[in-house]
CSV table of C-alpha atoms in Angstrom, one decimal:
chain,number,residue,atom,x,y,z
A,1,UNK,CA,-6.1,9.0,-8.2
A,2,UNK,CA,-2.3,8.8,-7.3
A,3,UNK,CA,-0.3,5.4,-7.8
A,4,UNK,CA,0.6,4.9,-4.3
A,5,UNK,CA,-0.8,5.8,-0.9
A,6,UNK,CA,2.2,6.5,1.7
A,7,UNK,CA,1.8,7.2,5.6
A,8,UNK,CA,3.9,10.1,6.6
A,9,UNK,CA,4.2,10.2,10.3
A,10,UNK,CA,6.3,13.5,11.0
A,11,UNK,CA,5.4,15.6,13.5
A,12,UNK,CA,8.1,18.1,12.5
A,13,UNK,CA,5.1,20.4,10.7
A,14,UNK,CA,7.2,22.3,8.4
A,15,UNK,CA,9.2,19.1,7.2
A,16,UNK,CA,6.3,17.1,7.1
A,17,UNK,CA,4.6,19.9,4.6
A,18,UNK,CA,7.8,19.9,2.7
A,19,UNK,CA,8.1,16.2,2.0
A,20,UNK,CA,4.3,16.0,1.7
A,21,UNK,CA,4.4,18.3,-1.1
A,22,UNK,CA,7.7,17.1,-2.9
A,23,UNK,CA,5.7,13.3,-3.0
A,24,UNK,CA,2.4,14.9,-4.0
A,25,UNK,CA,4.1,16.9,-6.9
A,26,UNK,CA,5.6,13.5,-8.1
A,27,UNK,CA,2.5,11.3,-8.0
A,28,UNK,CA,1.8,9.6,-4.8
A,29,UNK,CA,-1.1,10.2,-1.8
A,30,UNK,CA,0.3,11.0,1.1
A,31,UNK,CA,-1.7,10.6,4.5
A,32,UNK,CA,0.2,13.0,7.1
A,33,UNK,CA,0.3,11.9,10.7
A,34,UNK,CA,1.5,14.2,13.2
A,35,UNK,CA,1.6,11.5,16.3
A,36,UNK,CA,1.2,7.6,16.3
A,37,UNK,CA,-2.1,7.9,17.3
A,38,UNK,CA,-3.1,9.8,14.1
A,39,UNK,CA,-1.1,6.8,12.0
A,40,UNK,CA,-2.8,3.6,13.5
A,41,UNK,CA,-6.2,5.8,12.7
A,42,UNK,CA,-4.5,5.9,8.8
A,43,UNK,CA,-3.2,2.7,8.8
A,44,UNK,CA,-6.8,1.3,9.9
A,45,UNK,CA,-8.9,3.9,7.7
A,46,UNK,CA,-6.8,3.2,4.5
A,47,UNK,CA,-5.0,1.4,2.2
A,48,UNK,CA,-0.9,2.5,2.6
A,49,UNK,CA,1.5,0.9,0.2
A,50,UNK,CA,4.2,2.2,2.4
A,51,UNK,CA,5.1,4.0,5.6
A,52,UNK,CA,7.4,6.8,5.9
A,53,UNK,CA,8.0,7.0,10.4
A,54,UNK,CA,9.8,9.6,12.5
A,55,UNK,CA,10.7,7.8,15.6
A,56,UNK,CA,10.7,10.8,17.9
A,57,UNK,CA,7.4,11.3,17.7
A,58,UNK,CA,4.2,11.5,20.3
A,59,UNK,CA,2.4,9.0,22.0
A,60,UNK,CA,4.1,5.8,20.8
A,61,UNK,CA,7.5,6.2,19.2
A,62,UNK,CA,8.3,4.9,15.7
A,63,UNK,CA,10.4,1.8,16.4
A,64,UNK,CA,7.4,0.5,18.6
A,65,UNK,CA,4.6,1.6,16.5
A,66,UNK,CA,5.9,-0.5,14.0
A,67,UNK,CA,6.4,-3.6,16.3
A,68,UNK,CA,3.2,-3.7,16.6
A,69,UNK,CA,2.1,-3.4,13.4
A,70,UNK,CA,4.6,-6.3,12.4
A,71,UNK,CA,3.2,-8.3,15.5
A,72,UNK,CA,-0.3,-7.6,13.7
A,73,UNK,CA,0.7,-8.7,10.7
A,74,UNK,CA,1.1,-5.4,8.5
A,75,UNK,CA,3.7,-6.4,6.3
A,76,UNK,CA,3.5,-2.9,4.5
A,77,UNK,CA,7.1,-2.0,3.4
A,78,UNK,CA,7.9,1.1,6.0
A,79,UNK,CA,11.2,3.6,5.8
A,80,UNK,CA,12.5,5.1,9.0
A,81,UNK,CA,13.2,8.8,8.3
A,82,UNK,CA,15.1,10.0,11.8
A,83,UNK,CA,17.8,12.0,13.4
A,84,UNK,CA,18.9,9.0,15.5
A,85,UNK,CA,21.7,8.1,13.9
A,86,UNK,CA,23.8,5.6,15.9
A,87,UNK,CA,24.6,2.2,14.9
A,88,UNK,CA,22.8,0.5,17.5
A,89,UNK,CA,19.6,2.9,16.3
A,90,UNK,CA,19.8,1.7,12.6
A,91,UNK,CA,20.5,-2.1,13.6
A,92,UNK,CA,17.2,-1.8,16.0
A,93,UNK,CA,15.1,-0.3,12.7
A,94,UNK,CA,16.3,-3.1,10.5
A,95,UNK,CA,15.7,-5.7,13.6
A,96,UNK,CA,11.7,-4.7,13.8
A,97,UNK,CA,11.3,-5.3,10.2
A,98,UNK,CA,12.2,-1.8,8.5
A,99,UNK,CA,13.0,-1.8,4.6
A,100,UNK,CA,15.2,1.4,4.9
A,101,UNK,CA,16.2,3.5,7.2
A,102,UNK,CA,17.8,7.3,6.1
A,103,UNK,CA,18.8,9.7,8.5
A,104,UNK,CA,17.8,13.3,8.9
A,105,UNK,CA,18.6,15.9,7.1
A,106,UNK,CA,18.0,14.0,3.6
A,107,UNK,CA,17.5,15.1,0.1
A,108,UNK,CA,14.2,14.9,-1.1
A,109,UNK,CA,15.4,13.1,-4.5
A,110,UNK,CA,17.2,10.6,-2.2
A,111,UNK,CA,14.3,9.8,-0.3
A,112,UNK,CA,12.0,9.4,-4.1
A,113,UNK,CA,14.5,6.9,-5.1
A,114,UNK,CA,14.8,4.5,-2.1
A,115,UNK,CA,10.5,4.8,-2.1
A,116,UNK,CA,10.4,3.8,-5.9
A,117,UNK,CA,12.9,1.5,-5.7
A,118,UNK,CA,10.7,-0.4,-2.3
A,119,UNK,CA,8.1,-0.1,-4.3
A,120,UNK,CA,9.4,-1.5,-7.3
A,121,UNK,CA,10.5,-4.7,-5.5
A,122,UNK,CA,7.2,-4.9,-3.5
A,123,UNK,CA,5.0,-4.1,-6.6
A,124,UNK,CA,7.1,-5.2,-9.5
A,125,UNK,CA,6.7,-1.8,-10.9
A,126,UNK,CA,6.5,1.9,-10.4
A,127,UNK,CA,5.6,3.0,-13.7
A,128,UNK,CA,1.7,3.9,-14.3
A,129,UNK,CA,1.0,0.1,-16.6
A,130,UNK,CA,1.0,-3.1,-16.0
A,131,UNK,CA,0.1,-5.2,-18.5
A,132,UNK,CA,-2.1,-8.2,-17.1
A,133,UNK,CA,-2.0,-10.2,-20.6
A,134,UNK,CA,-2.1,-9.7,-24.4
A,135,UNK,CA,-5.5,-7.5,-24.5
A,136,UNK,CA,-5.8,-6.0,-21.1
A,137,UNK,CA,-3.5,-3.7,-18.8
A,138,UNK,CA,-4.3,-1.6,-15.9
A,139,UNK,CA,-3.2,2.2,-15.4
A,140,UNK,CA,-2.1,2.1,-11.7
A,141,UNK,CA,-2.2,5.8,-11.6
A,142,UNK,CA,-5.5,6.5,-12.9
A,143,UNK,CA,-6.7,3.3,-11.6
A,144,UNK,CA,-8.6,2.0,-14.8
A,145,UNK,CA,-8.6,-1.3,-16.5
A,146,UNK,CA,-7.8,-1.0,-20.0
A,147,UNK,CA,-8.6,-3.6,-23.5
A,148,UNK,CA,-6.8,-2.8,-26.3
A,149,UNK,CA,-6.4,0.6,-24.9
A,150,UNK,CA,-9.6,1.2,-24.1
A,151,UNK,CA,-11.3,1.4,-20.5
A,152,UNK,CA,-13.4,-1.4,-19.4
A,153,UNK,CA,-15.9,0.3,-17.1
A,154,UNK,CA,-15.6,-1.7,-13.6
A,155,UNK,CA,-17.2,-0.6,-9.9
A,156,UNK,CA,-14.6,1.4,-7.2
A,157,UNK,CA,-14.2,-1.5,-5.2
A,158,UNK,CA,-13.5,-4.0,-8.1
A,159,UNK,CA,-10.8,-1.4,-9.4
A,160,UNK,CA,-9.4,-1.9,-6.0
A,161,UNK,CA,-9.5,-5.5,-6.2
A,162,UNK,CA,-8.0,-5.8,-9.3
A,163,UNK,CA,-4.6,-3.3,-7.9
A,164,UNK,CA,-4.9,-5.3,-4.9
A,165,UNK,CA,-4.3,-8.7,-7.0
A,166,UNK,CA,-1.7,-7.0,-8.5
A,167,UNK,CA,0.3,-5.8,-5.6
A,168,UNK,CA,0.2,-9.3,-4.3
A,169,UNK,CA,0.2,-11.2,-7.3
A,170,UNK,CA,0.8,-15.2,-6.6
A,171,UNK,CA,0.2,-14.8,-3.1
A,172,UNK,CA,-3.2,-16.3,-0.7
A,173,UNK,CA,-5.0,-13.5,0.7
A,174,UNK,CA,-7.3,-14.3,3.1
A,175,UNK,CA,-11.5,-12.6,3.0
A,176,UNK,CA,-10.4,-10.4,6.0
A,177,UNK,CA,-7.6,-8.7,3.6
A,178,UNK,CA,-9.0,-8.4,1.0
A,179,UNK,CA,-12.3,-7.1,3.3
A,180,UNK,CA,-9.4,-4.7,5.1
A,181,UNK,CA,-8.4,-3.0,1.8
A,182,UNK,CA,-12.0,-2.9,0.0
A,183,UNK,CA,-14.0,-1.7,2.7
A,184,UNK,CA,-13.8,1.5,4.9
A,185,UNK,CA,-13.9,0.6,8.6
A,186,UNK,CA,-17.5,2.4,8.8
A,187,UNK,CA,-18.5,-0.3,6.0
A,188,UNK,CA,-19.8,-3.8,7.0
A,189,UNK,CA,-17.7,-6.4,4.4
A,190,UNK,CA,-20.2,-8.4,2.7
A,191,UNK,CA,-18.3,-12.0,1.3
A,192,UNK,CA,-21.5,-12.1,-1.3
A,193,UNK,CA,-20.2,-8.6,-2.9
A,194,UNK,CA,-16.9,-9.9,-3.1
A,195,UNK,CA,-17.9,-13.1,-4.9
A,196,UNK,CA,-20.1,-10.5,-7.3
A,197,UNK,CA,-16.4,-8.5,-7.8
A,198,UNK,CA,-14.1,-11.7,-8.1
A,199,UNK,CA,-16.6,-12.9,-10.5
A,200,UNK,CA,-16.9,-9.6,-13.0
A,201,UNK,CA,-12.8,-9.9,-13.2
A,202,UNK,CA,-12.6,-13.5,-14.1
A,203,UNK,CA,-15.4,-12.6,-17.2
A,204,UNK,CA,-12.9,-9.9,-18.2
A,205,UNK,CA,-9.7,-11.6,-17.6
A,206,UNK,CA,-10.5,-15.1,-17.7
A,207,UNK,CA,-11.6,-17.6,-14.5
A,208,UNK,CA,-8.4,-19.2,-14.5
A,209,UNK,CA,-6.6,-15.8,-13.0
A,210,UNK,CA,-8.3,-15.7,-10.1
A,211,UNK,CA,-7.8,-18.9,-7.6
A,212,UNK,CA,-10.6,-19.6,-5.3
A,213,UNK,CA,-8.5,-21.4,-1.8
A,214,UNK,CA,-11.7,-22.9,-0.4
A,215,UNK,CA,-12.4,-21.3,3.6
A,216,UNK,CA,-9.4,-19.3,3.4
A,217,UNK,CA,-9.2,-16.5,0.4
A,218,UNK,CA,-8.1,-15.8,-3.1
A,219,UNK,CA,-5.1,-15.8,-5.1
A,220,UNK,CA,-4.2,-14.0,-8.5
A,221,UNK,CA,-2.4,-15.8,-10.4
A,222,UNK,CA,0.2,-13.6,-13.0
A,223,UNK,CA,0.8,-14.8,-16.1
């Protein structure tokens, strides 16, 4: 299992292949869109840690695709990738809520480094470890928990929790997030499941790490 998941919404084929590839080959998941209407299916079906958007692109352009997800309160970190390159272009990106903006053609390697470094300041890290407290760590990339090394065996959707709480460490999220992330949209979220998952990672980590905010949600708290 990659580190990251990453929306590519391209619908430049041969490009879209290219930088699909290039992200693949250095670790991530990449979701190709090819049209706006193929991204909201994504961005509903999955969990994206970031999106990469064309705006010149079918059914919905880029800029407005990403109004809407802002107005919906997606706050995933997106990167416009585009061939519009005037100022009042760049200043609209950056206005709707963008966290970059690079314009057409790019080098791959530029693109990897303005991706790690969002990433980085969104996730506090883009190396494979992060280590929770003294005896445990988690391997974002192979998404296992880890004592003293060695893997704590955990369910799929409690291994998501646990990145999830990382990702968003010292921050409320509410049931329908953390229901948004864990369960596909063909699933019915179950709140008695998720007290079963928060309640295996407080016996491994400790109950003080994981916050109950009474009606509302959760919060990890990092040490």
């Amino acid at each position: 299992m990659s580190q990251f998941s990453v929306l590519l919404l391209e619908d430049d084929l041969q490009l879209s292949d290219t930088v699909k590839q290039f992200l693949e080959y250095s670790g991530y998941t990449v979701y190709p869109a090819y049209d706006a209407s193929e991204a909201k299916d994504i961005l509903y079906e999955k969990s994206i840690d970031l999106m990469l958007l064309d705006v010149k692109v079918p059914h919905q352009n880029g800029f407005d695709l990403l109004q809407e997800q802002r107005d919906q309160g997606n706050s995933t970190p997106a990167i416009f990738i585009t061939s519009l390159n005037a100022v009042d272009d760049v200043t609209q990106g950056f206005d709707i809520g963008c966290d970059d903006y690079i314009r057409k053609p790019f080098a791959l390697k530029e693109l990897l480094v303005r991706i790690e470094s969002i990433l980085k300041r969104n996730f506090g890290t883009v190396s494979n470890m992060v280590q929770i407290n003294e005896e445990y760590s988690f391997d974002i990339k192979g998404q296992l928990l880890l004592k003293n090394g060695e893997k704590v065996s955990l369910k799929t959707k409690e291994l998501k929790l646990l990145s999830y709480f990382l990702q968003k460490a010292n921050e409320l999220l509410t049931y329908e997030q953390i229901f948004e992330v864990l369960w596909e949209y063909d699933e019915t979220p179950s709140q008695g499941s998720l007290r079963a998952y928060i309640n295996t990672l407080r016996q491994k980590l400790g109950k003080e790490t994981i916050e109950t905010i009474k009606h509302t949600g959760y919060r990890y708290v990092a040490e």
